[in-house]
Coordinates of C-alpha atoms in Angstrom, one line a residue:
Chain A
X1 CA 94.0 111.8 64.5
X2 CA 97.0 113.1 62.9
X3 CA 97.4 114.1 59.0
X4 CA 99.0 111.7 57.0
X5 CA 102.1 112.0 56.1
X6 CA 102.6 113.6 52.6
X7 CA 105.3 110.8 51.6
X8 CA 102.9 108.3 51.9
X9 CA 100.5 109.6 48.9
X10 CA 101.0 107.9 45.8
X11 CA 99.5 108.8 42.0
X12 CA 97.3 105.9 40.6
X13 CA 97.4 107.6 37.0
X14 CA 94.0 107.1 36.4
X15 CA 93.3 109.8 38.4
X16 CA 94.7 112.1 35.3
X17 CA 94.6 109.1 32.2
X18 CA 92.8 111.8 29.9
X19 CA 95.3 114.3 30.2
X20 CA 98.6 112.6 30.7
X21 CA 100.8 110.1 29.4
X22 CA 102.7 107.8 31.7
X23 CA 106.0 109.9 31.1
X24 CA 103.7 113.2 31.9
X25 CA 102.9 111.6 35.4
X26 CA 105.5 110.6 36.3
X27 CA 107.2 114.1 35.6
X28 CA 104.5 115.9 37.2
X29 CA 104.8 113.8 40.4
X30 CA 108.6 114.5 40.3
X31 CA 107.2 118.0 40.1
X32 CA 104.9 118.4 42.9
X33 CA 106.9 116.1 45.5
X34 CA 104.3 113.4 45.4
X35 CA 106.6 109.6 46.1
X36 CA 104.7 107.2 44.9
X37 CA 103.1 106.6 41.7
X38 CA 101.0 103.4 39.8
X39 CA 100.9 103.0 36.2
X40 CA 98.5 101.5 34.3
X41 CA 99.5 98.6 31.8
X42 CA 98.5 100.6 28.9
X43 CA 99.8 103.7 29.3
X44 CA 103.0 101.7 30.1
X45 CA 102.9 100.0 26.7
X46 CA 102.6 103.4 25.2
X47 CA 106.0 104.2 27.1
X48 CA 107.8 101.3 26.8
X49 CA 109.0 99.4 29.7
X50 CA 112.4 100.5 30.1
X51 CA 112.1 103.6 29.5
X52 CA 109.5 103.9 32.1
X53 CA 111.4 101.9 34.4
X54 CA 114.2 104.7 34.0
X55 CA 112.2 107.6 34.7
X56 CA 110.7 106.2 37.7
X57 CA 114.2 105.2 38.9
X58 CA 115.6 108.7 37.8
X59 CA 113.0 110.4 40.2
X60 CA 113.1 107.9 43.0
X61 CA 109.3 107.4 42.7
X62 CA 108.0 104.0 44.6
X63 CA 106.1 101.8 42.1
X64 CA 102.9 101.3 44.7
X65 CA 101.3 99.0 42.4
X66 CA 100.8 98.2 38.7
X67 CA 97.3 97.8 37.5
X68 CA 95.9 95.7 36.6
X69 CA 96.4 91.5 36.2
X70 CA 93.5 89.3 36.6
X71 CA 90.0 89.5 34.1
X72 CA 90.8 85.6 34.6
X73 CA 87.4 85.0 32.9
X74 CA 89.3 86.6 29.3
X75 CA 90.8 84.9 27.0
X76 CA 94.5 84.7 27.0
X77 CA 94.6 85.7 30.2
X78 CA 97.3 83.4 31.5
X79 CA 99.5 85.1 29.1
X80 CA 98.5 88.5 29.5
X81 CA 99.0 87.8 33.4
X82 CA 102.5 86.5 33.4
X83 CA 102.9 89.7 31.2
X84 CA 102.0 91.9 33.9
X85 CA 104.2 89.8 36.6
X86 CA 107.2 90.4 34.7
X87 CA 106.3 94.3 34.1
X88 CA 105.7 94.8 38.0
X89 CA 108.9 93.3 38.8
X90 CA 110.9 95.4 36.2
X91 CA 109.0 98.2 38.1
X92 CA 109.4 96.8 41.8
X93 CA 106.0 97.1 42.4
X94 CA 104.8 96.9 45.5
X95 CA 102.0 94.9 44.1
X96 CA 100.3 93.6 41.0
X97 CA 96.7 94.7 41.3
X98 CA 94.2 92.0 40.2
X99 CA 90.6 93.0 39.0
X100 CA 89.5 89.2 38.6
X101 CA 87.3 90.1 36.0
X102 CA 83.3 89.3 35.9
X103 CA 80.8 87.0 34.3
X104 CA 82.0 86.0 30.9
X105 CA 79.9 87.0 27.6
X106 CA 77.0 84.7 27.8
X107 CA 77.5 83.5 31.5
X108 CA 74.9 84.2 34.2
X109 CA 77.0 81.5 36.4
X110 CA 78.5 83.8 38.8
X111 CA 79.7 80.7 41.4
X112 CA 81.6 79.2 38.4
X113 CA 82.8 82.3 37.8
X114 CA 84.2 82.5 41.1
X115 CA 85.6 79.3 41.3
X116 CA 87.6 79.9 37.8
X117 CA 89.4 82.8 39.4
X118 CA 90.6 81.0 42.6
X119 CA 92.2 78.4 40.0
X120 CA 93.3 80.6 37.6
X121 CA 94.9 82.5 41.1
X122 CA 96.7 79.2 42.1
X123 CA 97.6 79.1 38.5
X124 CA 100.0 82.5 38.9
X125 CA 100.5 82.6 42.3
X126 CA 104.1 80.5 42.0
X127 CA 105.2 82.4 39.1
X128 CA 104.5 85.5 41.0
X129 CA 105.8 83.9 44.4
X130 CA 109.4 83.5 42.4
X131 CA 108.9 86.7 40.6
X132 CA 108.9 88.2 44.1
X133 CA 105.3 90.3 42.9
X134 CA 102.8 90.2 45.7
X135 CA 99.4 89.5 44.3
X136 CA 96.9 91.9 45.1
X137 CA 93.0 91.1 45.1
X138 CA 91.1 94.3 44.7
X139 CA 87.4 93.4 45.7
X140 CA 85.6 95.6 43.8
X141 CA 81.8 97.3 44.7
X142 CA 79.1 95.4 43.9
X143 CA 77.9 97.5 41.3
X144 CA 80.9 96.2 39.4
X145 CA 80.2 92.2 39.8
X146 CA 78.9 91.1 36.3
X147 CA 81.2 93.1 33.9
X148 CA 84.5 93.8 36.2
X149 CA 85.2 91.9 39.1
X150 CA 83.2 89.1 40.6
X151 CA 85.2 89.4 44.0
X152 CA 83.2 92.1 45.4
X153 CA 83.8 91.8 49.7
X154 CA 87.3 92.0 51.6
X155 CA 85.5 89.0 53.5
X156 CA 85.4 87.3 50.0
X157 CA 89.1 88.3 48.5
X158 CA 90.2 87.0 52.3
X159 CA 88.6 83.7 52.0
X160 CA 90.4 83.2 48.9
X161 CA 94.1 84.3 50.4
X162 CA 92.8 81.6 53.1
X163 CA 91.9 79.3 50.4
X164 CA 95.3 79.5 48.4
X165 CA 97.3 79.1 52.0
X166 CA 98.2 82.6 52.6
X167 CA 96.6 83.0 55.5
X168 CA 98.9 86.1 56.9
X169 CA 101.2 83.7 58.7
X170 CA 104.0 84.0 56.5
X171 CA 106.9 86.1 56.9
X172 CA 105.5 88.1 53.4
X173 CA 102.4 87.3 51.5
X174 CA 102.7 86.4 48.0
X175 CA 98.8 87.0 48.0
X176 CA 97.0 89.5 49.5
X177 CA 94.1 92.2 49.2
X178 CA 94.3 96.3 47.8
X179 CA 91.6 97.9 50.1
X180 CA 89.9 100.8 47.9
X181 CA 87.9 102.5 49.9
X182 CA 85.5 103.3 46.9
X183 CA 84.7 99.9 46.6
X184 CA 84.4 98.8 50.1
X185 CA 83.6 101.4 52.1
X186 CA 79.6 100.7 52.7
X187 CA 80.4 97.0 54.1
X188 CA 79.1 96.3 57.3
X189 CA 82.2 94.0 57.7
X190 CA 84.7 96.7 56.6
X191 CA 86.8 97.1 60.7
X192 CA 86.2 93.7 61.2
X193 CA 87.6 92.4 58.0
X194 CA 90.3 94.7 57.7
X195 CA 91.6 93.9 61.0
X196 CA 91.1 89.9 59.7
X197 CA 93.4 91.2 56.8
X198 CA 96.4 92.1 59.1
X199 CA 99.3 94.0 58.1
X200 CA 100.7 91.2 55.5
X201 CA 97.9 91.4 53.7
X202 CA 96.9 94.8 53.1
X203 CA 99.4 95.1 49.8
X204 CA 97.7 98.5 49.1
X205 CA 95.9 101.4 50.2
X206 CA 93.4 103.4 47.6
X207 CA 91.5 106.9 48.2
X208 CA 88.9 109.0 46.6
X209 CA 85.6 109.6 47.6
X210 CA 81.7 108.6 47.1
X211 CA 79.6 111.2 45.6
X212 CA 76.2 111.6 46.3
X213 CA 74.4 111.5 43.7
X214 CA 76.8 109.6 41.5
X215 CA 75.7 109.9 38.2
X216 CA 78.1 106.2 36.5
X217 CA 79.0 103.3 38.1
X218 CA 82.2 103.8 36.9
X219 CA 83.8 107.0 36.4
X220 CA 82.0 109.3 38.6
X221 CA 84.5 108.7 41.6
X222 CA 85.1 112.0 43.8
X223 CA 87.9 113.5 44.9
X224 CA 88.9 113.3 48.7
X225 CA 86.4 115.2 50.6
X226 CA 84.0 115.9 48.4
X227 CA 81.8 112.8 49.2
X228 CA 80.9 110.8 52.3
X229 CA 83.6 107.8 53.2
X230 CA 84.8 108.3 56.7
X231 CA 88.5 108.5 55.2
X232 CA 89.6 109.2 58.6
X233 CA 88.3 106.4 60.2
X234 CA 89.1 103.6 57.5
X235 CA 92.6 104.8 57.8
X236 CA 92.5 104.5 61.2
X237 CA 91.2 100.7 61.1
X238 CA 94.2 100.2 58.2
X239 CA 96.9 101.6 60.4
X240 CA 95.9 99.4 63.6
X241 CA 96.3 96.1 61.2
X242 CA 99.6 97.6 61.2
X243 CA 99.8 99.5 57.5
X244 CA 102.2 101.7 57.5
X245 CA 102.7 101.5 53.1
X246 CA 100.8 104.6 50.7
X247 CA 98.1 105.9 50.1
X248 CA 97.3 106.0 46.2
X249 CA 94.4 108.2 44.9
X250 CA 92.9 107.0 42.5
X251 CA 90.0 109.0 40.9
X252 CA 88.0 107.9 37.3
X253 CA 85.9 111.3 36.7
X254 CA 84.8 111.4 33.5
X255 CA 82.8 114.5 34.2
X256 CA 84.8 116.0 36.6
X257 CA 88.6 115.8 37.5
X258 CA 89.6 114.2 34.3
X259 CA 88.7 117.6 32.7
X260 CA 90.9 119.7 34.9
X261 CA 94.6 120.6 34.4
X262 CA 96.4 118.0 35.8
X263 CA 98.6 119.8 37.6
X264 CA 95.4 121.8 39.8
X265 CA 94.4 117.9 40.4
X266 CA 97.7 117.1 41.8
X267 CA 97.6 120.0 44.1
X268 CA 94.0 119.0 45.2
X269 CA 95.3 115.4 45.6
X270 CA 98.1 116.7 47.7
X271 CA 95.8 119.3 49.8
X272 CA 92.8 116.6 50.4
X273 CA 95.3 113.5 51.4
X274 CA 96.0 115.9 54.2
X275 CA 92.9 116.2 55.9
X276 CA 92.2 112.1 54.9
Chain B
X1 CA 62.9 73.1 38.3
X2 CA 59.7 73.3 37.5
X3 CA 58.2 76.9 36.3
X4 CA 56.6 78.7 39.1
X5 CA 52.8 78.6 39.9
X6 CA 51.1 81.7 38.0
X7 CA 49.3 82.4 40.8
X8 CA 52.4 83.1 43.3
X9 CA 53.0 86.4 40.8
X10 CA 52.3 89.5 42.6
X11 CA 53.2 92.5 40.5
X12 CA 54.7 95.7 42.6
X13 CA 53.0 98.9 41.4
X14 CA 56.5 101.0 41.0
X15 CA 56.2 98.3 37.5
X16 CA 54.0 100.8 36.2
X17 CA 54.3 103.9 37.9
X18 CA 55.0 106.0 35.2
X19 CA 51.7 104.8 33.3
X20 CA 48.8 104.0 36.2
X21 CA 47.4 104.9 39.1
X22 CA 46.7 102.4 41.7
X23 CA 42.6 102.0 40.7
X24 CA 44.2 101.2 37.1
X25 CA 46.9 98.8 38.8
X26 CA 44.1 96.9 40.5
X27 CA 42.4 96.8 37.4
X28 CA 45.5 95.6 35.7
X29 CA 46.1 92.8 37.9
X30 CA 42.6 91.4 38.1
X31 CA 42.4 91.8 34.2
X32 CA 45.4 89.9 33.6
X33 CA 45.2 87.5 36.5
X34 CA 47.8 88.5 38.4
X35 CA 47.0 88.1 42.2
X36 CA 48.9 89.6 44.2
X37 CA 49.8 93.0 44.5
X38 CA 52.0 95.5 46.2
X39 CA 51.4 99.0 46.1
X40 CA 53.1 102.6 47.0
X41 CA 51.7 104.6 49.7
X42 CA 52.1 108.1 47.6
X43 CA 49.4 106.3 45.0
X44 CA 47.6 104.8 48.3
X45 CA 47.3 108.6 49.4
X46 CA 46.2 109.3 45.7
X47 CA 43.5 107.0 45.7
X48 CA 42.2 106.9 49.2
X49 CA 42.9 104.1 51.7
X50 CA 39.3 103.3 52.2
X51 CA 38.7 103.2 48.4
X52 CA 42.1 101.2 47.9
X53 CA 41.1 98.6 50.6
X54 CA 37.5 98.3 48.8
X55 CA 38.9 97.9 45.2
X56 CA 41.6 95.5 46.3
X57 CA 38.8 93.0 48.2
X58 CA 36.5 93.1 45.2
X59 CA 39.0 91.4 43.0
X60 CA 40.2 89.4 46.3
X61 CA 43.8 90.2 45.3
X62 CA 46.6 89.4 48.0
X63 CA 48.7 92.9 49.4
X64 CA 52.3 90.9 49.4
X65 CA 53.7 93.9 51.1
X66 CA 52.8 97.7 51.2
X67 CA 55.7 99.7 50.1
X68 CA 57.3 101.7 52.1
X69 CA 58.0 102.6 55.7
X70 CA 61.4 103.5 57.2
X71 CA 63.6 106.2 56.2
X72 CA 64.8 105.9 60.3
X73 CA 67.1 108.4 59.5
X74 CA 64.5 111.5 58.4
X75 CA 62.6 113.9 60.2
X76 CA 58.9 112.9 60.9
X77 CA 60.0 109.3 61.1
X78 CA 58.0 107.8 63.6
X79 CA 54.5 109.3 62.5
X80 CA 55.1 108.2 59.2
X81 CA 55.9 105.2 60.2
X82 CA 53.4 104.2 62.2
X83 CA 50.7 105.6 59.3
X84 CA 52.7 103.4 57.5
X85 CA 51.5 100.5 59.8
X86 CA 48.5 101.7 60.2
X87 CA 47.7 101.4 56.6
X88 CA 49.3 98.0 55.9
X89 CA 46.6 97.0 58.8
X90 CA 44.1 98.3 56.9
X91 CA 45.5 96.7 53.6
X92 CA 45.6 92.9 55.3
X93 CA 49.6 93.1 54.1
X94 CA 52.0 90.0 54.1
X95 CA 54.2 92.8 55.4
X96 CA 55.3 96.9 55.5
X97 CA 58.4 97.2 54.0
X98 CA 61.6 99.0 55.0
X99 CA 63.6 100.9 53.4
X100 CA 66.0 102.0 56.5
X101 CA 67.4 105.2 54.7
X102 CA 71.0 106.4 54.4
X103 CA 72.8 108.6 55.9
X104 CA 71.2 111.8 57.1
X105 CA 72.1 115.2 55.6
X106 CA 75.1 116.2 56.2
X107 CA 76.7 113.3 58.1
X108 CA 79.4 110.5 57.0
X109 CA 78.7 108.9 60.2
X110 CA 77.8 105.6 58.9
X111 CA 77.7 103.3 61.6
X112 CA 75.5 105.7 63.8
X113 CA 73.1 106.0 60.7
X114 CA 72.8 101.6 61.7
X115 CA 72.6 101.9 64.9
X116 CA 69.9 105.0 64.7
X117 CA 68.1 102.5 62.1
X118 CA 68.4 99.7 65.1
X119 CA 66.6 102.0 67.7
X120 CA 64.0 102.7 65.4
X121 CA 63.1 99.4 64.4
X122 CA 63.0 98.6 68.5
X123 CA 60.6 101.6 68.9
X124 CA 58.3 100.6 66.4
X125 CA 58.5 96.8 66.2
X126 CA 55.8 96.6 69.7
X127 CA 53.2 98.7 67.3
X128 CA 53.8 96.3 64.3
X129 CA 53.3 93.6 66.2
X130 CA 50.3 94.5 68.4
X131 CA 48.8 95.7 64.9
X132 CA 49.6 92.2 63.2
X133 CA 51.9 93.7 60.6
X134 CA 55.2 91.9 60.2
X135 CA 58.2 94.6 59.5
X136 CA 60.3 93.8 56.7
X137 CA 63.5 95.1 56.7
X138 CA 64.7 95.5 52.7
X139 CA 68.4 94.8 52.6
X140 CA 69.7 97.8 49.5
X141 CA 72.4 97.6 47.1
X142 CA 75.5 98.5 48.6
X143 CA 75.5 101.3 45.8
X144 CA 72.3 102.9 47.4
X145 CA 73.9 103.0 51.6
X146 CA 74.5 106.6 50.9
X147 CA 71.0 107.9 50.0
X148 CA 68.5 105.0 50.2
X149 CA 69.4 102.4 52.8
X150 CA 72.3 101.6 55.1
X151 CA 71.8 98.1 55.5
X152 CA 73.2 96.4 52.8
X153 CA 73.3 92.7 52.9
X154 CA 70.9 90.0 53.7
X155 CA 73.4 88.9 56.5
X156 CA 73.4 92.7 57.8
X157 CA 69.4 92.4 58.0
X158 CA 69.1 89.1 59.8
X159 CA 71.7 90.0 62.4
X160 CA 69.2 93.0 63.0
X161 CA 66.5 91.1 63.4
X162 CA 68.8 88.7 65.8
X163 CA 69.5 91.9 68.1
X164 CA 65.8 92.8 68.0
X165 CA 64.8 89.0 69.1
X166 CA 63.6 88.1 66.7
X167 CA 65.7 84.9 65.3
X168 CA 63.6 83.1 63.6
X169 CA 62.5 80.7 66.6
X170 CA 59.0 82.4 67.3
X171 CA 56.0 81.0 65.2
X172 CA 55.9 83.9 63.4
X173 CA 58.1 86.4 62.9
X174 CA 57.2 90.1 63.5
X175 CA 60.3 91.2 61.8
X176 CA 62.0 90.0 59.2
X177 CA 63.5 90.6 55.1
X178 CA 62.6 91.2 51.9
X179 CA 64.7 89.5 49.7
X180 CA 64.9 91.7 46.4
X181 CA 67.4 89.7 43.6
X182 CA 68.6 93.0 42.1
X183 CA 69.9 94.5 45.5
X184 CA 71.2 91.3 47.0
X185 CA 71.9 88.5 43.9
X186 CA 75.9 89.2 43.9
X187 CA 76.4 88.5 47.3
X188 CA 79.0 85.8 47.9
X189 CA 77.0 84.7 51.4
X190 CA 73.5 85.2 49.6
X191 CA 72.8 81.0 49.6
X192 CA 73.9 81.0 53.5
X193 CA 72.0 83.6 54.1
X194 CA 68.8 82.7 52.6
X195 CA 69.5 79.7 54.5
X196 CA 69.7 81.3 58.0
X197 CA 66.7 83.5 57.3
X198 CA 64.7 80.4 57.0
X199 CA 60.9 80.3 56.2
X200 CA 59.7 82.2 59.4
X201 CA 62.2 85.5 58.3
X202 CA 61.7 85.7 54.9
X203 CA 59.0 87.6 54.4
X204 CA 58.8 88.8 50.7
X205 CA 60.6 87.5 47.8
X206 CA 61.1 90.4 44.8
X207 CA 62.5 89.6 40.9
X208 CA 63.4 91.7 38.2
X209 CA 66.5 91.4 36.7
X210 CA 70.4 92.8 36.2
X211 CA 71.2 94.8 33.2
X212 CA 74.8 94.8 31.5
X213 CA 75.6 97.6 31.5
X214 CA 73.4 99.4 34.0
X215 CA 73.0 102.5 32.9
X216 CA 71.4 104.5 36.4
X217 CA 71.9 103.4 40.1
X218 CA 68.1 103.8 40.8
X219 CA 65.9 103.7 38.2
X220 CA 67.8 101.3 35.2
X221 CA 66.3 97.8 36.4
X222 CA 65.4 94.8 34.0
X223 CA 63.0 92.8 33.3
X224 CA 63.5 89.1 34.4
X225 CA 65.8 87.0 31.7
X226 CA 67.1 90.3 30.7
X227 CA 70.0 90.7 33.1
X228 CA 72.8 88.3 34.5
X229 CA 70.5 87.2 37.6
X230 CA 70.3 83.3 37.9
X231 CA 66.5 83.7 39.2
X232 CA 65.5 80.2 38.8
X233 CA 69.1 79.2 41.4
X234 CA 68.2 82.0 44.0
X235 CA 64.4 80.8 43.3
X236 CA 65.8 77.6 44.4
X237 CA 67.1 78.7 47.7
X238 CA 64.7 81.2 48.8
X239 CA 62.2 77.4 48.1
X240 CA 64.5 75.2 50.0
X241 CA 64.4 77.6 53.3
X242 CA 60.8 76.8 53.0
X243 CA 59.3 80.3 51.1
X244 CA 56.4 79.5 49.5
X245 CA 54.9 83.2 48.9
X246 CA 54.5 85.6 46.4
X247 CA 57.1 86.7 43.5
X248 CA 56.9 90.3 43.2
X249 CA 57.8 92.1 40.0
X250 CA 59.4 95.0 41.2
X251 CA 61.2 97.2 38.0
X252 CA 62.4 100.9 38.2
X253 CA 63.1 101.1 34.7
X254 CA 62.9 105.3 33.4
X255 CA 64.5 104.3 30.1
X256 CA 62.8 101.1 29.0
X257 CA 59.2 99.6 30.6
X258 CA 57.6 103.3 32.2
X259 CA 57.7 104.0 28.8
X260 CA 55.8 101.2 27.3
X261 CA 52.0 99.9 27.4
X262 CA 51.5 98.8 30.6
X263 CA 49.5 96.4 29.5
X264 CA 52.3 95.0 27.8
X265 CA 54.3 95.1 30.8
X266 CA 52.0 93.3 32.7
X267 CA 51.5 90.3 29.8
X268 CA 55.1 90.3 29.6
X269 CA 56.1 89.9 33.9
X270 CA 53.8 87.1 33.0
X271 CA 55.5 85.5 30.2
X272 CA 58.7 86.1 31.9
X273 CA 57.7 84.7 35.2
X274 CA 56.9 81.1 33.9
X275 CA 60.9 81.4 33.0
X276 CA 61.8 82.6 36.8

């Protein structure tokens, strides 16, 4: 199988949130010839909006996705969604990444949980239709269902695309799935629902690696390589749905990358996405 | 829903690991009244088999499974395997359980670790039978496919047990699960599931609980009404497929119960098994 092209890797700035502001990324991906980039809502607070927009824009960089809408199980979170529409259009996002959020403080009701956030999806999903923001459901591991995300299989985030009525027949979907291969990667399903997913649905394409041990469930993610997902092969299964959009590393390593010097974890990112 | 009958509490030895030996585990049960019992084989090996199957008769204490054979994927496999049978012959066992294993040193190739795990189970599923021991195949947390087990759902397991012939139709099943609520309880399909396994497939039903947050993939289990895990709704299902076995009280807990009284454990999986 072929390397990846190197104009298909985007910069989810997790991957370097300790060390860099939003303006810092987004100069350091200008820097090291890296096309894509996604922002995260705070650090793009910190920025400002337009001014953010305007670096981007001055560097040519493709907006891959913003993250994160959803926690739909929050208060306020109608608002703070309809926030994050706006800001991903400003940006042209590709996508608006949804983490639907988990139980809520007190809850053990997982199902109702579940149901809120296909209503509270239906809720958006007009104002992000006319917004022109593809919606994003990230199904997130497992590990992750009480306190992040209660969507936790691409078979699950695809039932509820099929439940809202964007089944992949449209021209574009309003609604579809980010497939992170961190979080999905150990599903039995993973080919089969991928290829279910189908080109209009796959709004996004994330990389890092599983570590063995891992030592958090949530910021002990491993750089590309230096675990054991099949990169190759996932890829492989996402480019014969037909995706053909980035690849955005995204890497939360408390105890590792997010104490390098950002600019050695750029080249890293840049050396690993080519043997992914 | 009423509470659960006392007497279906069967207390998993890894409870107290930390604390007993299995002679002080038998004890422990017959003291407090707890019934069944399910031990480890390294603490069988410590004790004797012989002295195990004496001590265990005496206080007429049911073996609701013997833990653990599998581990397809590691040198040595079948030997151990079938001592494993051998011994859960010996112990009268409702069933041996597996733990499949992960993925073997050195390899990403997940897929071949299942269908290595798949041959396996066909190799050794003739001796289980013809010795009258039921294999149950434990589906793991998706967060443990790398280094435990690389079957990870309860739908996952039963299609297994489909390929092997073994679908539920026979009078009484030489292979089927082991339903564990920690690994399986955020599952989207788990009510389906349970459904589909029926009362011939299920062959052991384990509790503990889910803790928020978790603080160690393995060994950071809670004791039941601690975590976010609706015991008395899957309790429900696993009843309505027709399960009217034990409830084992399985918790890995380094930080929290190895380090208290074990008799206090004990009292208190019995306190909090009324609420289950």
């Amino acid at each position: 199988m072929p390397s990846p092209d190197p104009q298909r890797l985007s910069l989810n700035t997790a991957t370097v949130k300790q060390q860099w502001t939003l303006a810092q990324a987004i100069e350091g991906c200008a820097r090291h010839g890296i096309r894509g980039i996604a922002p995260w809502r705070d650090k793009l607070a910190e920025m400002g909006l337009q001014k953010a927009v305007a670096a981007i824009r001055a560097h040519d960089l493709t907006v891959t996705g913003l993250c994160r809408g959803g926690f739909f199980t929050a208060k306020g979170w109608l608002d703070d969604n309809r926030r994050a529409i706006e800001e991903a259009h400003a940006l042209e996002a590709d996508c608006l990444v949804l983490v639907v959020g988990g139980l809520p403080a007190g809850s053990k009701d997982l199902g109702h949980a579940r149901e809120r956030v296909q209503e509270c999806l239906s809720r958006i999903l007009p104002e992000a239709r006319q917004a022109g923001v593809p919606l994003a459901i990230e199904p997130l591991h497992p590990m992750q269902a009480a306190d992040r995300a209660c969507v936790n299989t691409l078979e699950q985030a695809l039932d509820l695309c099929d439940a809202l009525g964007e089944d992949g027949r449209n021209a574009q979907s309003a609604l579809g799935v980010a497939v992170d291969v961190y979080h999905v990667w150990w599903d039995p399903k993973l080919e089969e629902q991928i290829a279910r997913a189908g080109r209009k649905r796959i709004l996004a394409y994330h990389v890092c690696d599983w570590r063995v041990p891992t030592r958090d469930l949530l910021n002990d993610r491993g750089m590309m390589g230096d675990g054991v997902i099949e990169l190759k092969k996932i890829r492989n299964w996402i480019e014969t749905a037909g995706y053909s959009g980035f690849h955005e590393v995204e890497i939360f390593s408390e105890l590792d990358w997010w104490k390098r010097d950002p600019d050695e974890v750029l080249k890293t990112c840049i050396e690993r996405h080519r043997a992914t």
